């Protein structure tokens, strides 16, 4: 499915109204009429939501892209054309692709690796290195993935790219899942650390990011065991709780699985501040939401506030439909 086609869906064409009119003319039964009336109501509500999200995106000093996919198949986007730096969101792409590789090789995620600590960067974000200060780090690959997905560990990600599956191989596999034009992966965390400007080489549209997490939870992208591992691990994510999760934390029965990405600061500009989530409501309904922020003129807290405001608007609307 192409982005052009998905964008057409997101415009919620007025053909829906024509269909409803025909149903009345043809004398459909009450159930069909009621269903059509509900479709009109949902259509109107989502159009209103898009207006609200567009307004939120214009309030802040940055490029803010938003993509929403509902469990009914409705797709809504705001500022979807720009190329937004993924930052650590690409660790989700890495995890999915690496699981596929292990499946093709009939290899378990519990395979043990030995990492010489001298290969690690002590200056980058790395809870793994703090937890394992010895000269040799001995861990199953599953734990490396857990570090990258729940704590966004850069050293763990770098090791897997350098020793197990390259960025180029990851990029190629993910392009079989979501449209090629929606994203690109070219560099590791180590390369971005060495040259911050290279963070723009790993990019995505908001819809590309939303499609990926939506397919992970709703499709057979990888085998059930590995899929369940990634989905469960994303629900344990410890980073960015002030973003999409912020308005949902204290609401009973809501489950949020998400992956964040945080950019470098160059002067007053924050290169990126992202969150991509799959949200399940108490009644079982769900939606995928991606909010990607590029070149934010302000603080990390202010950027997180923008994402939380988007999340609030989406939840308030969809919980009432």
PDB file of C-alpha atoms in Angstrom:
ATOM      1  CA  UNK A   1       0.000   0.000   0.000  1.00  0.00           C
ATOM      2  CA  UNK A   2       1.492   3.314  -1.062  1.00  0.00           C
ATOM      3  CA  UNK A   3       1.668   6.505   0.962  1.00  0.00           C
ATOM      4  CA  UNK A   4      -0.288   8.229  -1.803  1.00  0.00           C
ATOM      5  CA  UNK A   5      -3.120   5.770  -1.262  1.00  0.00           C
ATOM      6  CA  UNK A   6      -2.972   6.103   2.500  1.00  0.00           C
ATOM      7  CA  UNK A   7      -3.038   9.875   2.250  1.00  0.00           C
ATOM      8  CA  UNK A   8      -6.177   9.605   0.162  1.00  0.00           C
ATOM      9  CA  UNK A   9      -7.774   7.589   2.939  1.00  0.00           C
ATOM     10  CA  UNK A  10      -6.747  10.195   5.503  1.00  0.00           C
ATOM     11  CA  UNK A  11      -8.705  12.900   3.677  1.00  0.00           C
ATOM     12  CA  UNK A  12     -11.921  11.005   4.448  1.00  0.00           C
ATOM     13  CA  UNK A  13     -13.469  11.638   1.066  1.00  0.00           C
ATOM     14  CA  UNK A  14     -16.989  13.007   0.819  1.00  0.00           C
ATOM     15  CA  UNK A  15     -17.899   9.830  -1.077  1.00  0.00           C
ATOM     16  CA  UNK A  16     -18.912   8.465   2.323  1.00  0.00           C
ATOM     17  CA  UNK A  17     -21.818  10.891   2.372  1.00  0.00           C
ATOM     18  CA  UNK A  18     -22.874   9.811  -1.123  1.00  0.00           C
ATOM     19  CA  UNK A  19     -22.890   6.160  -0.065  1.00  0.00           C
ATOM     20  CA  UNK A  20     -25.106   6.947   2.895  1.00  0.00           C
ATOM     21  CA  UNK A  21     -27.528   8.828   0.664  1.00  0.00           C
ATOM     22  CA  UNK A  22     -27.755   5.857  -1.661  1.00  0.00           C
ATOM     23  CA  UNK A  23     -28.477   3.571   1.255  1.00  0.00           C
ATOM     24  CA  UNK A  24     -31.472   5.663   2.187  1.00  0.00           C
ATOM     25  CA  UNK A  25     -32.669   5.797  -1.421  1.00  0.00           C
ATOM     26  CA  UNK A  26     -32.454   2.051  -1.758  1.00  0.00           C
ATOM     27  CA  UNK A  27     -34.480   1.527   1.379  1.00  0.00           C
ATOM     28  CA  UNK A  28     -31.872  -0.259   3.436  1.00  0.00           C
ATOM     29  CA  UNK A  29     -32.899  -1.857   6.708  1.00  0.00           C
ATOM     30  CA  UNK A  30     -32.617   0.014   9.989  1.00  0.00           C
ATOM     31  CA  UNK A  31     -29.365  -1.680  10.975  1.00  0.00           C
ATOM     32  CA  UNK A  32     -27.669  -0.561   7.763  1.00  0.00           C
ATOM     33  CA  UNK A  33     -28.969   2.976   8.154  1.00  0.00           C
ATOM     34  CA  UNK A  34     -27.808   3.123  11.766  1.00  0.00           C
ATOM     35  CA  UNK A  35     -24.363   1.883  10.753  1.00  0.00           C
ATOM     36  CA  UNK A  36     -24.163   4.503   8.012  1.00  0.00           C
ATOM     37  CA  UNK A  37     -25.206   7.249  10.389  1.00  0.00           C
ATOM     38  CA  UNK A  38     -22.489   6.160  12.806  1.00  0.00           C
ATOM     39  CA  UNK A  39     -19.960   6.266   9.964  1.00  0.00           C
ATOM     40  CA  UNK A  40     -20.978   9.859   9.214  1.00  0.00           C
ATOM     41  CA  UNK A  41     -20.588  10.775  12.872  1.00  0.00           C
ATOM     42  CA  UNK A  42     -17.134   9.165  13.073  1.00  0.00           C
ATOM     43  CA  UNK A  43     -16.111  10.859   9.837  1.00  0.00           C
ATOM     44  CA  UNK A  44     -17.099  14.254  11.199  1.00  0.00           C
ATOM     45  CA  UNK A  45     -15.360  13.596  14.500  1.00  0.00           C
ATOM     46  CA  UNK A  46     -12.102  12.616  12.827  1.00  0.00           C
ATOM     47  CA  UNK A  47     -12.201  15.675  10.595  1.00  0.00           C
ATOM     48  CA  UNK A  48     -12.579  17.794  13.716  1.00  0.00           C
ATOM     49  CA  UNK A  49      -9.670  15.926  15.330  1.00  0.00           C
ATOM     50  CA  UNK A  50      -7.463  16.640  12.326  1.00  0.00           C
ATOM     51  CA  UNK A  51      -8.261  20.342  12.676  1.00  0.00           C
ATOM     52  CA  UNK A  52      -7.317  20.192  16.371  1.00  0.00           C
ATOM     53  CA  UNK A  53      -4.046  18.383  15.671  1.00  0.00           C
ATOM     54  CA  UNK A  54      -3.155  20.808  12.903  1.00  0.00           C
ATOM     55  CA  UNK A  55      -3.702  23.681  15.323  1.00  0.00           C
ATOM     56  CA  UNK A  56      -1.512  22.032  17.968  1.00  0.00           C
ATOM     57  CA  UNK A  57       1.255  21.468  15.411  1.00  0.00           C
ATOM     58  CA  UNK A  58       1.272  25.168  14.523  1.00  0.00           C
ATOM     59  CA  UNK A  59       1.456  26.347  18.154  1.00  0.00           C
ATOM     60  CA  UNK A  60       5.016  25.211  18.721  1.00  0.00           C
ATOM     61  CA  UNK A  61       8.283  26.494  17.194  1.00  0.00           C
ATOM     62  CA  UNK A  62       9.155  23.366  15.223  1.00  0.00           C
ATOM     63  CA  UNK A  63       8.094  21.046  12.430  1.00  0.00           C
ATOM     64  CA  UNK A  64       5.636  18.638  14.054  1.00  0.00           C
ATOM     65  CA  UNK A  65       4.395  15.624  12.125  1.00  0.00           C
ATOM     66  CA  UNK A  66       1.537  13.423  13.315  1.00  0.00           C
ATOM     67  CA  UNK A  67       0.089  10.139  12.079  1.00  0.00           C
ATOM     68  CA  UNK A  68      -2.840   8.204  13.538  1.00  0.00           C
ATOM     69  CA  UNK A  69      -4.117   4.771  12.482  1.00  0.00           C
ATOM     70  CA  UNK A  70      -7.315   3.534  14.137  1.00  0.00           C
ATOM     71  CA  UNK A  71      -8.436  -0.055  14.490  1.00  0.00           C
ATOM     72  CA  UNK A  72     -11.179   0.726  11.954  1.00  0.00           C
ATOM     73  CA  UNK A  73      -8.529   1.430   9.345  1.00  0.00           C
ATOM     74  CA  UNK A  74      -8.926   5.204   9.346  1.00  0.00           C
ATOM     75  CA  UNK A  75      -5.673   7.081   8.773  1.00  0.00           C
ATOM     76  CA  UNK A  76      -5.090  10.702   9.689  1.00  0.00           C
ATOM     77  CA  UNK A  77      -1.899  12.664   9.074  1.00  0.00           C
ATOM     78  CA  UNK A  78      -0.625  16.179   9.750  1.00  0.00           C
ATOM     79  CA  UNK A  79       2.586  17.475   8.138  1.00  0.00           C
ATOM     80  CA  UNK A  80       3.424  14.039   6.814  1.00  0.00           C
ATOM     81  CA  UNK A  81       5.644  15.236   3.966  1.00  0.00           C
ATOM     82  CA  UNK A  82       8.778  16.234   5.887  1.00  0.00           C
ATOM     83  CA  UNK A  83      11.668  13.907   6.673  1.00  0.00           C
ATOM     84  CA  UNK A  84      11.911  13.720  10.458  1.00  0.00           C
ATOM     85  CA  UNK A  85      15.062  12.399  12.204  1.00  0.00           C
ATOM     86  CA  UNK A  86      14.134   9.104  13.825  1.00  0.00           C
ATOM     87  CA  UNK A  87      16.797   9.144  16.534  1.00  0.00           C
ATOM     88  CA  UNK A  88      16.304   6.122  18.838  1.00  0.00           C
ATOM     89  CA  UNK A  89      12.935   5.235  17.338  1.00  0.00           C
ATOM     90  CA  UNK A  90      15.056   3.352  14.798  1.00  0.00           C
ATOM     91  CA  UNK A  91      15.829   0.815  17.515  1.00  0.00           C
ATOM     92  CA  UNK A  92      12.313  -0.497  16.911  1.00  0.00           C
ATOM     93  CA  UNK A  93      13.209  -1.029  13.246  1.00  0.00           C
ATOM     94  CA  UNK A  94      16.420  -2.726  14.386  1.00  0.00           C
ATOM     95  CA  UNK A  95      14.635  -5.090  16.778  1.00  0.00           C
ATOM     96  CA  UNK A  96      12.048  -6.204  14.212  1.00  0.00           C
ATOM     97  CA  UNK A  97      14.666  -6.780  11.531  1.00  0.00           C
ATOM     98  CA  UNK A  98      17.048  -8.630  13.853  1.00  0.00           C
ATOM     99  CA  UNK A  99      14.246 -10.949  14.992  1.00  0.00           C
ATOM    100  CA  UNK A 100      13.499 -11.746  11.359  1.00  0.00           C
ATOM    101  CA  UNK A 101      17.183 -12.511  10.752  1.00  0.00           C
ATOM    102  CA  UNK A 102      17.292 -14.894  13.705  1.00  0.00           C
ATOM    103  CA  UNK A 103      14.148 -16.615  12.459  1.00  0.00           C
ATOM    104  CA  UNK A 104      15.700 -17.104   9.010  1.00  0.00           C
ATOM    105  CA  UNK A 105      18.801 -18.574  10.644  1.00  0.00           C
ATOM    106  CA  UNK A 106      16.791 -20.680  13.122  1.00  0.00           C
ATOM    107  CA  UNK A 107      18.675 -18.924  15.918  1.00  0.00           C
ATOM    108  CA  UNK A 108      17.290 -18.113  19.358  1.00  0.00           C
ATOM    109  CA  UNK A 109      17.268 -14.644  20.885  1.00  0.00           C
ATOM    110  CA  UNK A 110      18.698 -16.366  23.929  1.00  0.00           C
ATOM    111  CA  UNK A 111      21.999 -16.859  22.111  1.00  0.00           C
ATOM    112  CA  UNK A 112      24.832 -15.543  24.282  1.00  0.00           C
ATOM    113  CA  UNK A 113      27.256 -12.859  23.146  1.00  0.00           C
ATOM    114  CA  UNK A 114      30.474 -11.693  24.812  1.00  0.00           C
ATOM    115  CA  UNK A 115      31.279  -8.010  24.442  1.00  0.00           C
ATOM    116  CA  UNK A 116      34.591  -6.455  25.336  1.00  0.00           C
ATOM    117  CA  UNK A 117      33.815  -3.313  27.327  1.00  0.00           C
ATOM    118  CA  UNK A 118      36.687  -1.531  25.601  1.00  0.00           C
ATOM    119  CA  UNK A 119      34.510  -1.508  22.473  1.00  0.00           C
ATOM    120  CA  UNK A 120      31.847   0.494  24.282  1.00  0.00           C
ATOM    121  CA  UNK A 121      31.593   4.284  24.372  1.00  0.00           C
ATOM    122  CA  UNK A 122      31.599   5.335  28.053  1.00  0.00           C
ATOM    123  CA  UNK A 123      30.271   8.797  27.164  1.00  0.00           C
ATOM    124  CA  UNK A 124      27.096   7.788  25.332  1.00  0.00           C
ATOM    125  CA  UNK A 125      23.764   6.842  26.948  1.00  0.00           C
ATOM    126  CA  UNK A 126      24.222   3.243  28.105  1.00  0.00           C
ATOM    127  CA  UNK A 127      22.503   1.761  31.172  1.00  0.00           C
ATOM    128  CA  UNK A 128      23.914  -1.604  30.042  1.00  0.00           C
ATOM    129  CA  UNK A 129      27.467  -0.395  30.603  1.00  0.00           C
ATOM    130  CA  UNK A 130      26.529   0.920  34.042  1.00  0.00           C
ATOM    131  CA  UNK A 131      24.880  -2.394  34.982  1.00  0.00           C
ATOM    132  CA  UNK A 132      27.828  -4.452  33.687  1.00  0.00           C
ATOM    133  CA  UNK A 133      31.104  -2.690  34.593  1.00  0.00           C
ATOM    134  CA  UNK A 134      33.317  -5.768  34.066  1.00  0.00           C
ATOM    135  CA  UNK A 135      35.731  -6.070  31.160  1.00  0.00           C
ATOM    136  CA  UNK A 136      33.517  -8.681  29.517  1.00  0.00           C
ATOM    137  CA  UNK A 137      29.769  -8.223  29.149  1.00  0.00           C
ATOM    138  CA  UNK A 138      28.085 -11.614  28.718  1.00  0.00           C
ATOM    139  CA  UNK A 139      24.414 -11.387  27.795  1.00  0.00           C
ATOM    140  CA  UNK A 140      21.827 -13.046  25.566  1.00  0.00           C
ATOM    141  CA  UNK A 141      20.775 -11.059  22.515  1.00  0.00           C
ATOM    142  CA  UNK A 142      17.317 -10.847  24.047  1.00  0.00           C
ATOM    143  CA  UNK A 143      18.750  -8.679  26.845  1.00  0.00           C
ATOM    144  CA  UNK A 144      20.550  -6.429  24.388  1.00  0.00           C
ATOM    145  CA  UNK A 145      17.216  -5.833  22.669  1.00  0.00           C
ATOM    146  CA  UNK A 146      15.563  -5.228  26.014  1.00  0.00           C
ATOM    147  CA  UNK A 147      18.158  -2.566  26.799  1.00  0.00           C
ATOM    148  CA  UNK A 148      17.580  -0.853  23.454  1.00  0.00           C
ATOM    149  CA  UNK A 149      13.789  -0.955  23.593  1.00  0.00           C
ATOM    150  CA  UNK A 150      13.122  -0.152  27.248  1.00  0.00           C
ATOM    151  CA  UNK A 151      16.072   2.159  27.992  1.00  0.00           C
ATOM    152  CA  UNK A 152      17.235   3.153  24.502  1.00  0.00           C
ATOM    153  CA  UNK A 153      20.771   1.915  25.139  1.00  0.00           C
ATOM    154  CA  UNK A 154      23.171   3.191  22.477  1.00  0.00           C
ATOM    155  CA  UNK A 155      26.057   0.790  23.100  1.00  0.00           C
ATOM    156  CA  UNK A 156      23.787  -2.244  22.826  1.00  0.00           C
ATOM    157  CA  UNK A 157      22.387  -0.938  19.552  1.00  0.00           C
ATOM    158  CA  UNK A 158      25.848  -0.170  18.168  1.00  0.00           C
ATOM    159  CA  UNK A 159      27.129  -3.647  19.032  1.00  0.00           C
ATOM    160  CA  UNK A 160      24.224  -5.377  17.268  1.00  0.00           C
ATOM    161  CA  UNK A 161      24.646  -3.215  14.162  1.00  0.00           C
ATOM    162  CA  UNK A 162      28.401  -3.816  14.065  1.00  0.00           C
ATOM    163  CA  UNK A 163      28.430  -7.524  14.921  1.00  0.00           C
ATOM    164  CA  UNK A 164      25.071  -9.077  14.010  1.00  0.00           C
ATOM    165  CA  UNK A 165      23.125  -7.145  11.377  1.00  0.00           C
ATOM    166  CA  UNK A 166      24.130  -3.923   9.636  1.00  0.00           C
ATOM    167  CA  UNK A 167      22.100  -0.744   9.273  1.00  0.00           C
ATOM    168  CA  UNK A 168      21.847  -1.353   5.511  1.00  0.00           C
ATOM    169  CA  UNK A 169      20.466  -4.854   6.043  1.00  0.00           C
ATOM    170  CA  UNK A 170      17.977  -3.511   8.576  1.00  0.00           C
ATOM    171  CA  UNK A 171      16.906  -0.792   6.172  1.00  0.00           C
ATOM    172  CA  UNK A 172      16.359  -3.329   3.380  1.00  0.00           C
ATOM    173  CA  UNK A 173      14.220  -5.630   5.493  1.00  0.00           C
ATOM    174  CA  UNK A 174      12.024  -2.898   6.946  1.00  0.00           C
ATOM    175  CA  UNK A 175      11.384  -1.708   3.386  1.00  0.00           C
ATOM    176  CA  UNK A 176       9.532  -5.002   2.845  1.00  0.00           C
ATOM    177  CA  UNK A 177       7.135  -4.079   5.664  1.00  0.00           C
ATOM    178  CA  UNK A 178       6.405  -0.386   5.110  1.00  0.00           C
ATOM    179  CA  UNK A 179       6.723   1.795   1.988  1.00  0.00           C
ATOM    180  CA  UNK A 180      10.295   2.460   0.878  1.00  0.00           C
ATOM    181  CA  UNK A 181       9.592   6.168   0.454  1.00  0.00           C
ATOM    182  CA  UNK A 182       8.410   6.516   4.049  1.00  0.00           C
ATOM    183  CA  UNK A 183      11.792   6.061   5.773  1.00  0.00           C
ATOM    184  CA  UNK A 184      15.544   5.572   5.425  1.00  0.00           C
ATOM    185  CA  UNK A 185      18.197   4.129   7.744  1.00  0.00           C
ATOM    186  CA  UNK A 186      21.843   4.898   6.997  1.00  0.00           C
ATOM    187  CA  UNK A 187      23.816   5.423  10.225  1.00  0.00           C
ATOM    188  CA  UNK A 188      24.357   3.948  13.686  1.00  0.00           C
ATOM    189  CA  UNK A 189      24.218   5.702  17.033  1.00  0.00           C
ATOM    190  CA  UNK A 190      28.028   5.728  16.990  1.00  0.00           C
ATOM    191  CA  UNK A 191      28.090   7.604  13.686  1.00  0.00           C
ATOM    192  CA  UNK A 192      25.544  10.110  14.939  1.00  0.00           C
ATOM    193  CA  UNK A 193      27.572  10.576  18.120  1.00  0.00           C
ATOM    194  CA  UNK A 194      30.672  11.348  16.072  1.00  0.00           C
ATOM    195  CA  UNK A 195      28.799  13.792  13.822  1.00  0.00           C
ATOM    196  CA  UNK A 196      25.495  15.062  15.168  1.00  0.00           C
ATOM    197  CA  UNK A 197      24.441  16.354  11.759  1.00  0.00           C
ATOM    198  CA  UNK A 198      24.187  12.751  10.577  1.00  0.00           C
ATOM    199  CA  UNK A 199      21.078  12.215  12.703  1.00  0.00           C
ATOM    200  CA  UNK A 200      19.124  13.605   9.736  1.00  0.00           C
ATOM    201  CA  UNK A 201      20.299  10.623   7.642  1.00  0.00           C
ATOM    202  CA  UNK A 202      17.963   8.304   9.562  1.00  0.00           C
ATOM    203  CA  UNK A 203      14.513   9.663   8.846  1.00  0.00           C
ATOM    204  CA  UNK A 204      10.854   8.764   8.587  1.00  0.00           C
ATOM    205  CA  UNK A 205       7.512  10.249   7.815  1.00  0.00           C
ATOM    206  CA  UNK A 206       5.097  10.097  10.764  1.00  0.00           C
ATOM    207  CA  UNK A 207       2.933   7.667   8.808  1.00  0.00           C
ATOM    208  CA  UNK A 208       5.885   5.373   8.127  1.00  0.00           C
ATOM    209  CA  UNK A 209       6.573   5.128  11.863  1.00  0.00           C
ATOM    210  CA  UNK A 210       2.895   4.591  12.722  1.00  0.00           C
ATOM    211  CA  UNK A 211       2.574   1.908  10.051  1.00  0.00           C
ATOM    212  CA  UNK A 212       5.541  -0.002  11.447  1.00  0.00           C
ATOM    213  CA  UNK A 213       4.308  -0.213  15.025  1.00  0.00           C
ATOM    214  CA  UNK A 214       0.757  -0.892  13.846  1.00  0.00           C
ATOM    215  CA  UNK A 215       1.918  -3.789  11.664  1.00  0.00           C
ATOM    216  CA  UNK A 216       3.991  -5.176  14.532  1.00  0.00           C
ATOM    217  CA  UNK A 217       0.920  -5.429  16.747  1.00  0.00           C
ATOM    218  CA  UNK A 218      -1.696  -6.385  14.155  1.00  0.00           C
ATOM    219  CA  UNK A 219       0.107  -8.368  11.434  1.00  0.00           C
ATOM    220  CA  UNK A 220       2.371 -11.390  11.066  1.00  0.00           C
ATOM    221  CA  UNK A 221       5.540  -9.389  10.431  1.00  0.00           C
ATOM    222  CA  UNK A 222       7.678 -11.803  12.473  1.00  0.00           C
ATOM    223  CA  UNK A 223       6.976 -15.098  14.249  1.00  0.00           C
ATOM    224  CA  UNK A 224       4.548 -15.013  17.218  1.00  0.00           C
ATOM    225  CA  UNK A 225       7.175 -15.660  19.892  1.00  0.00           C
ATOM    226  CA  UNK A 226       9.504 -12.860  18.842  1.00  0.00           C
ATOM    227  CA  UNK A 227       6.580 -10.563  18.067  1.00  0.00           C
ATOM    228  CA  UNK A 228       5.190 -11.077  21.572  1.00  0.00           C
ATOM    229  CA  UNK A 229       8.620 -10.397  23.056  1.00  0.00           C
ATOM    230  CA  UNK A 230       8.960  -7.046  21.277  1.00  0.00           C
ATOM    231  CA  UNK A 231       5.363  -6.018  21.999  1.00  0.00           C
ATOM    232  CA  UNK A 232       5.689  -6.876  25.686  1.00  0.00           C
ATOM    233  CA  UNK A 233       9.046  -5.121  25.937  1.00  0.00           C
ATOM    234  CA  UNK A 234       7.655  -1.940  24.358  1.00  0.00           C
ATOM    235  CA  UNK A 235       5.003  -1.897  27.084  1.00  0.00           C
ATOM    236  CA  UNK A 236       7.868  -1.765  29.605  1.00  0.00           C
ATOM    237  CA  UNK A 237       9.564   1.233  27.966  1.00  0.00           C
ATOM    238  CA  UNK A 238      11.034   3.498  30.649  1.00  0.00           C
ATOM    239  CA  UNK A 239      11.853   6.530  28.517  1.00  0.00           C
ATOM    240  CA  UNK A 240       9.665   9.466  27.518  1.00  0.00           C
ATOM    241  CA  UNK A 241       6.800   8.979  29.947  1.00  0.00           C
ATOM    242  CA  UNK A 242       6.071  12.687  29.600  1.00  0.00           C
ATOM    243  CA  UNK A 243       5.135  12.287  25.927  1.00  0.00           C
ATOM    244  CA  UNK A 244       2.321  10.079  24.538  1.00  0.00           C
ATOM    245  CA  UNK A 245       1.986   8.306  27.887  1.00  0.00           C
ATOM    246  CA  UNK A 246       1.581  11.509  29.927  1.00  0.00           C
ATOM    247  CA  UNK A 247      -2.228  11.902  29.692  1.00  0.00           C
ATOM    248  CA  UNK A 248      -2.822   8.123  29.818  1.00  0.00           C
ATOM    249  CA  UNK A 249      -0.756   6.971  32.801  1.00  0.00           C
ATOM    250  CA  UNK A 250      -3.485   7.262  35.423  1.00  0.00           C
ATOM    251  CA  UNK A 251      -6.355   5.985  33.264  1.00  0.00           C
ATOM    252  CA  UNK A 252      -7.413   2.479  34.273  1.00  0.00           C
ATOM    253  CA  UNK A 253      -7.187  -0.277  31.701  1.00  0.00           C
ATOM    254  CA  UNK A 254      -5.137   1.609  29.114  1.00  0.00           C
ATOM    255  CA  UNK A 255      -1.958  -0.087  27.851  1.00  0.00           C
ATOM    256  CA  UNK A 256       0.706   1.920  26.045  1.00  0.00           C
ATOM    257  CA  UNK A 257       3.546   0.270  24.120  1.00  0.00           C
ATOM    258  CA  UNK A 258       5.932   2.833  22.708  1.00  0.00           C
ATOM    259  CA  UNK A 259       9.412   3.788  21.536  1.00  0.00           C
ATOM    260  CA  UNK A 260      10.917   7.227  21.940  1.00  0.00           C
ATOM    261  CA  UNK A 261      13.701   9.095  20.208  1.00  0.00           C
ATOM    262  CA  UNK A 262      15.530  12.178  21.488  1.00  0.00           C
ATOM    263  CA  UNK A 263      17.760  14.409  19.393  1.00  0.00           C
ATOM    264  CA  UNK A 264      20.919  16.395  19.927  1.00  0.00           C
ATOM    265  CA  UNK A 265      20.899  20.033  20.961  1.00  0.00           C
ATOM    266  CA  UNK A 266      22.758  22.499  18.804  1.00  0.00           C
ATOM    267  CA  UNK A 267      22.497  25.907  20.451  1.00  0.00           C
ATOM    268  CA  UNK A 268      18.818  26.662  20.964  1.00  0.00           C
ATOM    269  CA  UNK A 269      17.644  23.998  18.539  1.00  0.00           C
ATOM    270  CA  UNK A 270      16.701  20.438  19.526  1.00  0.00           C
ATOM    271  CA  UNK A 271      17.086  18.301  16.399  1.00  0.00           C
ATOM    272  CA  UNK A 272      14.313  15.843  17.291  1.00  0.00           C
ATOM    273  CA  UNK A 273      11.892  14.737  19.980  1.00  0.00           C
ATOM    274  CA  UNK A 274       9.739  11.716  19.083  1.00  0.00           C
ATOM    275  CA  UNK A 275       7.345   9.115  20.354  1.00  0.00           C
ATOM    276  CA  UNK A 276       5.639   6.270  18.486  1.00  0.00           C
ATOM    277  CA  UNK A 277       3.006   4.239  20.319  1.00  0.00           C
ATOM    278  CA  UNK A 278       0.395   1.515  20.098  1.00  0.00           C
ATOM    279  CA  UNK A 279      -2.384   2.327  22.563  1.00  0.00           C
ATOM    280  CA  UNK A 280      -4.986  -0.219  23.682  1.00  0.00           C
ATOM    281  CA  UNK A 281      -8.143   1.073  25.361  1.00  0.00           C
ATOM    282  CA  UNK A 282     -10.017  -0.786  28.148  1.00  0.00           C
ATOM    283  CA  UNK A 283     -12.678  -2.047  25.700  1.00  0.00           C
ATOM    284  CA  UNK A 284     -10.048  -3.584  23.409  1.00  0.00           C
ATOM    285  CA  UNK A 285     -10.071  -0.856  20.772  1.00  0.00           C
ATOM    286  CA  UNK A 286      -6.644   0.389  19.786  1.00  0.00           C
ATOM    287  CA  UNK A 287      -4.748   2.913  17.720  1.00  0.00           C
ATOM    288  CA  UNK A 288      -1.217   3.641  16.548  1.00  0.00           C
ATOM    289  CA  UNK A 289       0.079   7.172  17.045  1.00  0.00           C
ATOM    290  CA  UNK A 290       3.344   8.710  15.876  1.00  0.00           C
ATOM    291  CA  UNK A 291       4.438  12.227  16.808  1.00  0.00           C
ATOM    292  CA  UNK A 292       7.767  13.290  15.306  1.00  0.00           C
ATOM    293  CA  UNK A 293       9.254  16.713  16.051  1.00  0.00           C
ATOM    294  CA  UNK A 294      12.062  18.262  14.010  1.00  0.00           C
ATOM    295  CA  UNK A 295      14.215  21.283  14.890  1.00  0.00           C
ATOM    296  CA  UNK A 296      12.415  22.396  18.046  1.00  0.00           C
ATOM    297  CA  UNK A 297      13.320  25.870  19.274  1.00  0.00           C
ATOM    298  CA  UNK A 298      12.931  25.232  22.991  1.00  0.00           C
ATOM    299  CA  UNK A 299      13.539  22.768  25.786  1.00  0.00           C
ATOM    300  CA  UNK A 300      13.004  19.014  25.909  1.00  0.00           C
ATOM    301  CA  UNK A 301      10.167  19.555  28.388  1.00  0.00           C
ATOM    302  CA  UNK A 302       8.412  21.920  26.017  1.00  0.00           C
ATOM    303  CA  UNK A 303       8.773  19.462  23.147  1.00  0.00           C
ATOM    304  CA  UNK A 304       7.387  16.673  25.335  1.00  0.00           C
ATOM    305  CA  UNK A 305       4.462  18.939  26.198  1.00  0.00           C
ATOM    306  CA  UNK A 306       3.609  19.236  22.501  1.00  0.00           C
ATOM    307  CA  UNK A 307       3.556  15.447  22.114  1.00  0.00           C
ATOM    308  CA  UNK A 308       1.440  15.050  25.265  1.00  0.00           C
ATOM    309  CA  UNK A 309      -1.035  17.629  23.944  1.00  0.00           C
ATOM    310  CA  UNK A 310      -1.412  15.649  20.726  1.00  0.00           C
ATOM    311  CA  UNK A 311      -1.892  12.432  22.710  1.00  0.00           C
ATOM    312  CA  UNK A 312      -4.555  14.065  24.874  1.00  0.00           C
ATOM    313  CA  UNK A 313      -6.523  15.262  21.851  1.00  0.00           C
ATOM    314  CA  UNK A 314      -6.369  11.845  20.186  1.00  0.00           C
ATOM    315  CA  UNK A 315      -7.404   9.948  23.312  1.00  0.00           C
ATOM    316  CA  UNK A 316     -10.250  12.323  24.162  1.00  0.00           C
ATOM    317  CA  UNK A 317     -11.642  11.975  20.665  1.00  0.00           C
ATOM    318  CA  UNK A 318     -11.249   8.243  20.090  1.00  0.00           C
ATOM    319  CA  UNK A 319     -12.473   7.258  23.549  1.00  0.00           C
ATOM    320  CA  UNK A 320     -15.792   8.931  22.759  1.00  0.00           C
ATOM    321  CA  UNK A 321     -16.404   7.407  19.319  1.00  0.00           C
TER     322      UNK A 321
END
